[in-house]
CSV table of C-alpha atoms in Angstrom, one decimal:
chain,number,residue,atom,x,y,z
A,4,UNK,CA,32.4,-35.9,-36.5
A,5,UNK,CA,34.2,-35.4,-33.2
A,6,UNK,CA,34.6,-31.7,-34.0
A,7,UNK,CA,30.9,-31.4,-34.8
A,8,UNK,CA,30.0,-33.3,-31.6
A,9,UNK,CA,32.2,-31.0,-29.4
A,10,UNK,CA,30.8,-27.9,-31.1
A,11,UNK,CA,27.2,-29.1,-30.5
A,12,UNK,CA,28.0,-29.7,-26.7
A,13,UNK,CA,29.7,-26.4,-26.4
A,14,UNK,CA,26.9,-24.7,-28.2
A,15,UNK,CA,24.4,-26.0,-25.7
A,16,UNK,CA,26.5,-25.7,-22.5
A,17,UNK,CA,27.9,-22.2,-22.9
A,18,UNK,CA,24.5,-20.4,-23.2
A,19,UNK,CA,23.1,-22.3,-20.2
A,20,UNK,CA,26.3,-21.5,-18.2
A,21,UNK,CA,26.0,-17.8,-19.2
A,22,UNK,CA,22.4,-17.5,-18.0
A,23,UNK,CA,23.1,-19.4,-14.8
A,24,UNK,CA,26.0,-17.1,-13.9
A,25,UNK,CA,24.0,-14.0,-14.9
A,26,UNK,CA,21.0,-15.0,-12.8
A,27,UNK,CA,23.3,-16.0,-9.9
A,28,UNK,CA,24.6,-12.5,-9.6
A,29,UNK,CA,21.2,-10.8,-10.0
A,30,UNK,CA,20.5,-10.5,-6.3
A,31,UNK,CA,18.1,-7.6,-6.4
A,32,UNK,CA,14.4,-7.4,-7.4
A,33,UNK,CA,14.2,-6.2,-11.0
A,34,UNK,CA,10.5,-6.7,-12.0
A,35,UNK,CA,7.1,-7.9,-10.9
A,36,UNK,CA,8.0,-11.3,-12.3
A,37,UNK,CA,10.7,-11.6,-9.6
A,38,UNK,CA,8.1,-10.9,-6.9
A,39,UNK,CA,5.7,-13.4,-8.3
A,40,UNK,CA,8.4,-16.1,-8.2
A,41,UNK,CA,9.7,-15.2,-4.7
A,42,UNK,CA,6.4,-14.6,-2.8
A,43,UNK,CA,2.7,-15.4,-2.7
A,44,UNK,CA,1.9,-12.1,-1.1
A,45,UNK,CA,-0.7,-10.3,-3.3
A,46,UNK,CA,0.7,-7.6,-5.6
A,47,UNK,CA,-1.7,-4.7,-5.8
A,48,UNK,CA,0.2,-2.1,-7.8
A,49,UNK,CA,3.5,-1.0,-9.4
A,50,UNK,CA,4.6,2.6,-9.6
A,51,UNK,CA,6.9,3.5,-12.5
A,52,UNK,CA,10.1,5.4,-11.8
A,53,UNK,CA,10.1,9.1,-12.5
A,54,UNK,CA,12.7,11.8,-11.8
A,55,UNK,CA,10.5,13.7,-9.4
A,56,UNK,CA,10.5,10.7,-7.0
A,57,UNK,CA,14.3,10.7,-6.8
A,58,UNK,CA,14.4,14.3,-5.5
A,59,UNK,CA,14.8,14.8,-1.8
A,60,UNK,CA,12.5,17.7,-1.3
A,61,UNK,CA,8.9,17.3,-2.5
A,62,UNK,CA,7.8,13.9,-3.7
A,63,UNK,CA,4.0,14.3,-3.8
A,64,UNK,CA,3.5,14.1,-7.6
A,65,UNK,CA,-0.2,13.3,-7.7
A,66,UNK,CA,-2.2,16.4,-8.5
A,67,UNK,CA,-5.9,17.1,-8.7
A,68,UNK,CA,-7.5,17.1,-12.2
A,69,UNK,CA,-4.3,16.0,-13.8
A,70,UNK,CA,-3.9,12.9,-16.0
A,71,UNK,CA,-0.5,11.1,-16.2
A,72,UNK,CA,0.8,7.6,-16.0
A,73,UNK,CA,1.7,8.0,-12.4
A,74,UNK,CA,-1.7,9.5,-11.4
A,75,UNK,CA,-3.4,6.5,-13.1
A,76,UNK,CA,-1.2,4.1,-11.3
A,77,UNK,CA,-2.2,5.5,-7.9
A,78,UNK,CA,-5.9,5.5,-9.0
A,79,UNK,CA,-5.5,1.8,-9.7
A,80,UNK,CA,-4.0,1.1,-6.3
A,81,UNK,CA,-6.8,3.2,-4.7
A,82,UNK,CA,-9.4,1.1,-6.5
A,83,UNK,CA,-7.8,-2.0,-5.2
A,84,UNK,CA,-8.1,-1.0,-1.5
A,85,UNK,CA,-11.7,-2.3,-1.1
A,86,UNK,CA,-10.3,-5.7,-2.0
A,87,UNK,CA,-7.6,-5.4,0.7
A,88,UNK,CA,-9.8,-4.0,3.5
A,89,UNK,CA,-12.9,-5.6,4.9
A,90,UNK,CA,-16.0,-3.6,5.8
A,91,UNK,CA,-15.4,-1.2,8.7
A,92,UNK,CA,-11.6,-1.3,8.2
A,93,UNK,CA,-9.7,1.8,7.2
A,94,UNK,CA,-6.2,1.8,8.8
A,95,UNK,CA,-3.4,1.1,6.4
A,96,UNK,CA,0.2,0.6,7.5
A,97,UNK,CA,3.1,1.3,5.1
A,98,UNK,CA,6.5,-0.3,5.6
A,99,UNK,CA,9.5,-1.7,3.8
A,100,UNK,CA,12.6,-3.8,4.5
A,101,UNK,CA,15.1,-0.9,4.7
A,102,UNK,CA,15.3,2.8,4.2
A,103,UNK,CA,15.3,4.4,0.7
A,104,UNK,CA,12.7,2.1,-0.8
A,105,UNK,CA,10.0,4.8,-1.1
A,106,UNK,CA,7.4,3.9,1.5
A,107,UNK,CA,6.8,7.5,2.6
A,108,UNK,CA,6.5,8.7,-1.0
A,109,UNK,CA,4.1,5.9,-1.9
A,110,UNK,CA,2.0,6.4,1.2
A,111,UNK,CA,1.8,10.2,0.7
A,112,UNK,CA,0.9,10.0,-3.0
A,113,UNK,CA,-1.8,7.3,-2.4
A,114,UNK,CA,-3.2,9.5,0.4
A,115,UNK,CA,-3.4,12.4,-2.0
A,116,UNK,CA,-5.1,10.2,-4.6
A,117,UNK,CA,-7.7,9.1,-2.0
A,118,UNK,CA,-8.3,12.7,-0.9
A,119,UNK,CA,-9.0,13.8,-4.5
A,120,UNK,CA,-11.7,11.1,-4.7
A,121,UNK,CA,-13.6,13.0,-1.9
A,122,UNK,CA,-12.5,10.9,1.0
A,123,UNK,CA,-11.1,12.3,4.2
A,124,UNK,CA,-7.6,11.1,4.8
A,125,UNK,CA,-5.0,11.6,7.5
A,126,UNK,CA,-1.3,10.5,7.2
A,127,UNK,CA,0.4,9.8,10.5
A,128,UNK,CA,4.2,9.9,10.7
A,129,UNK,CA,5.0,7.0,12.9
A,130,UNK,CA,8.6,6.6,11.6
A,131,UNK,CA,9.7,8.6,14.7
A,132,UNK,CA,13.3,7.5,14.4
A,133,UNK,CA,13.9,9.0,10.9
A,134,UNK,CA,10.9,11.3,10.2
A,135,UNK,CA,10.5,12.7,6.7
A,136,UNK,CA,6.8,13.4,6.4
A,137,UNK,CA,6.9,17.1,7.5
A,138,UNK,CA,9.5,18.0,4.9
A,139,UNK,CA,7.7,16.1,2.2
A,140,UNK,CA,4.5,18.1,2.8
A,141,UNK,CA,6.3,21.4,3.6
A,142,UNK,CA,4.5,21.6,7.0
A,143,UNK,CA,4.9,24.9,8.8
A,144,UNK,CA,5.6,23.2,12.2
A,145,UNK,CA,7.7,20.1,12.0
A,146,UNK,CA,8.3,20.1,15.8
A,147,UNK,CA,4.6,19.4,16.5
A,148,UNK,CA,3.7,15.8,16.1
A,149,UNK,CA,2.7,12.4,17.3
A,150,UNK,CA,5.7,11.9,19.5
A,151,UNK,CA,4.5,14.9,21.6
A,152,UNK,CA,1.2,13.2,22.1
A,153,UNK,CA,2.9,10.0,23.4
A,154,UNK,CA,4.2,12.0,26.3
A,155,UNK,CA,0.8,13.2,27.4
A,156,UNK,CA,-2.3,11.5,28.9
A,157,UNK,CA,-3.7,8.9,26.6
A,158,UNK,CA,-7.1,10.5,26.5
A,159,UNK,CA,-5.9,14.1,25.7
A,160,UNK,CA,-7.9,14.3,22.5
A,161,UNK,CA,-7.8,18.1,22.6
A,162,UNK,CA,-4.0,18.0,22.2
A,163,UNK,CA,-4.3,15.3,19.5
A,164,UNK,CA,-6.5,17.6,17.5
A,165,UNK,CA,-4.0,20.4,17.9
A,166,UNK,CA,-1.2,18.5,16.2
A,167,UNK,CA,-3.3,17.7,13.1
A,168,UNK,CA,-2.1,20.0,10.3
A,169,UNK,CA,-3.8,20.8,7.0
A,170,UNK,CA,-2.0,20.0,3.8
A,171,UNK,CA,-1.8,22.4,0.9
A,172,UNK,CA,-2.6,19.6,-1.5
A,173,UNK,CA,-6.3,19.0,-0.7
A,174,UNK,CA,-8.8,20.1,2.0
A,175,UNK,CA,-9.5,16.4,2.5
A,176,UNK,CA,-5.9,15.6,3.4
A,177,UNK,CA,-4.5,16.1,6.9
A,178,UNK,CA,-1.1,15.3,8.3
A,179,UNK,CA,0.2,14.4,11.7
A,180,UNK,CA,4.0,14.8,11.6
A,181,UNK,CA,6.3,12.6,13.6
A,182,UNK,CA,7.5,15.4,15.8
A,183,UNK,CA,10.8,15.6,17.7
A,184,UNK,CA,12.9,12.4,17.7
A,185,UNK,CA,12.5,10.8,21.1
A,186,UNK,CA,15.3,9.0,23.0
A,187,UNK,CA,13.1,6.0,23.6
A,188,UNK,CA,10.9,5.4,20.5
A,189,UNK,CA,10.2,1.8,21.2
A,190,UNK,CA,8.9,2.4,24.7
A,191,UNK,CA,6.7,5.3,23.5
A,192,UNK,CA,5.0,3.2,20.9
A,193,UNK,CA,4.2,0.6,23.6
A,194,UNK,CA,2.1,3.1,25.5
A,195,UNK,CA,-1.7,3.2,25.4
A,196,UNK,CA,-1.5,6.5,23.5
A,197,UNK,CA,-1.0,4.7,20.2
A,198,UNK,CA,-4.2,2.8,20.5
A,199,UNK,CA,-6.3,5.7,21.7
A,200,UNK,CA,-4.9,8.0,18.9
A,201,UNK,CA,-5.6,5.5,16.1
A,202,UNK,CA,-9.1,4.7,17.5
A,203,UNK,CA,-9.9,8.4,17.6
A,204,UNK,CA,-8.6,9.0,14.0
A,205,UNK,CA,-10.4,6.0,12.5
A,206,UNK,CA,-13.7,7.4,13.7
A,207,UNK,CA,-13.0,10.9,12.2
A,208,UNK,CA,-11.5,9.9,8.8
A,209,UNK,CA,-12.4,7.6,6.0
A,210,UNK,CA,-8.8,6.4,5.8
A,211,UNK,CA,-5.9,6.5,8.2
A,212,UNK,CA,-2.5,6.0,6.6
A,213,UNK,CA,0.4,5.1,8.9
A,214,UNK,CA,3.9,5.8,7.7
A,215,UNK,CA,6.2,3.5,9.8
A,216,UNK,CA,9.8,2.6,10.1
A,217,UNK,CA,11.4,-0.1,7.9
A,218,UNK,CA,10.5,-3.4,9.5
A,219,UNK,CA,13.8,-5.0,8.6
A,220,UNK,CA,15.7,-2.5,10.7
A,221,UNK,CA,13.7,-2.0,13.9
A,222,UNK,CA,10.8,-3.6,15.7
A,223,UNK,CA,8.7,-0.5,16.0
A,224,UNK,CA,6.5,-1.4,13.0
A,225,UNK,CA,5.5,-4.8,14.6
A,226,UNK,CA,4.2,-2.8,17.6
A,227,UNK,CA,2.2,-0.4,15.3
A,228,UNK,CA,0.8,-3.4,13.3
A,229,UNK,CA,-1.5,-4.2,16.2
A,230,UNK,CA,-3.6,-1.1,15.5
A,231,UNK,CA,-3.6,-1.5,11.7
A,232,UNK,CA,-6.1,-3.3,9.4
A,233,UNK,CA,-3.8,-4.0,6.5
A,234,UNK,CA,-0.1,-3.7,5.5
A,235,UNK,CA,1.2,-2.4,2.2
A,236,UNK,CA,4.9,-3.5,1.9
A,237,UNK,CA,6.9,-1.4,-0.5
A,238,UNK,CA,9.6,-2.9,-2.7
A,239,UNK,CA,11.9,-0.9,-4.9
A,240,UNK,CA,13.2,-2.3,-8.2
A,241,UNK,CA,17.0,-2.6,-8.5
A,242,UNK,CA,17.3,-1.7,-4.8
A,243,UNK,CA,15.5,-4.3,-2.7
A,244,UNK,CA,17.3,-7.6,-2.3
A,245,UNK,CA,15.7,-10.8,-3.4
A,246,UNK,CA,16.6,-12.3,0.0
A,247,UNK,CA,14.4,-9.7,1.7
A,248,UNK,CA,11.4,-11.6,0.4
A,249,UNK,CA,12.0,-14.2,3.0
A,250,UNK,CA,11.1,-11.6,5.6
A,251,UNK,CA,8.0,-10.6,3.8
A,252,UNK,CA,6.9,-14.2,3.5
A,253,UNK,CA,7.5,-14.9,7.2
A,254,UNK,CA,5.6,-11.7,8.3
A,255,UNK,CA,2.6,-12.8,6.2
A,256,UNK,CA,2.7,-16.5,7.2
A,257,UNK,CA,3.2,-15.8,10.9
A,258,UNK,CA,0.8,-12.9,10.8
A,259,UNK,CA,3.1,-10.6,12.7
A,260,UNK,CA,1.7,-7.8,10.5
A,261,UNK,CA,-1.9,-7.7,9.4
A,262,UNK,CA,-3.0,-8.6,5.9
A,263,UNK,CA,0.3,-8.1,4.1
A,264,UNK,CA,0.1,-7.0,0.5
């Protein structure tokens, strides 16, 4: 009887101990279920991993008149935007906790999906510390960008028009690259030029997509958040730490970024 009793105890304790230790060492986000447990921030879409997204050159995989799982996913996110934005709002900020989580890739593919739906879209490279937008879209002139505009008069809309570049993906999709990396990015973003540029673009385009720096590394994104209508926070499975959700929750509760999703 004692042997059976000990065997029963061991049979119950060991599995619970195994699962406790396994979950204890799982410190990265692995699924949408993890997100639902760790945050109340709305989840508006999940993009599956594909090989094309891991390449460092061209990551815009959404193509016109093509049907695939990834294309459908971005269509789903696109259809959720009206539930995120109120009437008259059209400026969407993309950020993440740290670099490598895919915010620029997600922002660019969503912009392409919106453009294929017949809407005029501009993607603005506001990650001026580590710009990647020009290379992703294979822009002819990567040295012409928004950082150049920040050094000019705030109402120089002629120059602002000159740094808008057409993408080769859709006639409805325009790009403003980050431009040269400045020595004082935080100070430049505090200037009035940011407000005047976004106000001008939101009148000209149906959607303005802002690709910003990781909010967990620098404060630039919090400054840019003042001109945005909504925030899409990108989390990467098996990469983003579960502890980073504390930052997401605080940004949403304290409203340091607008309408976090």
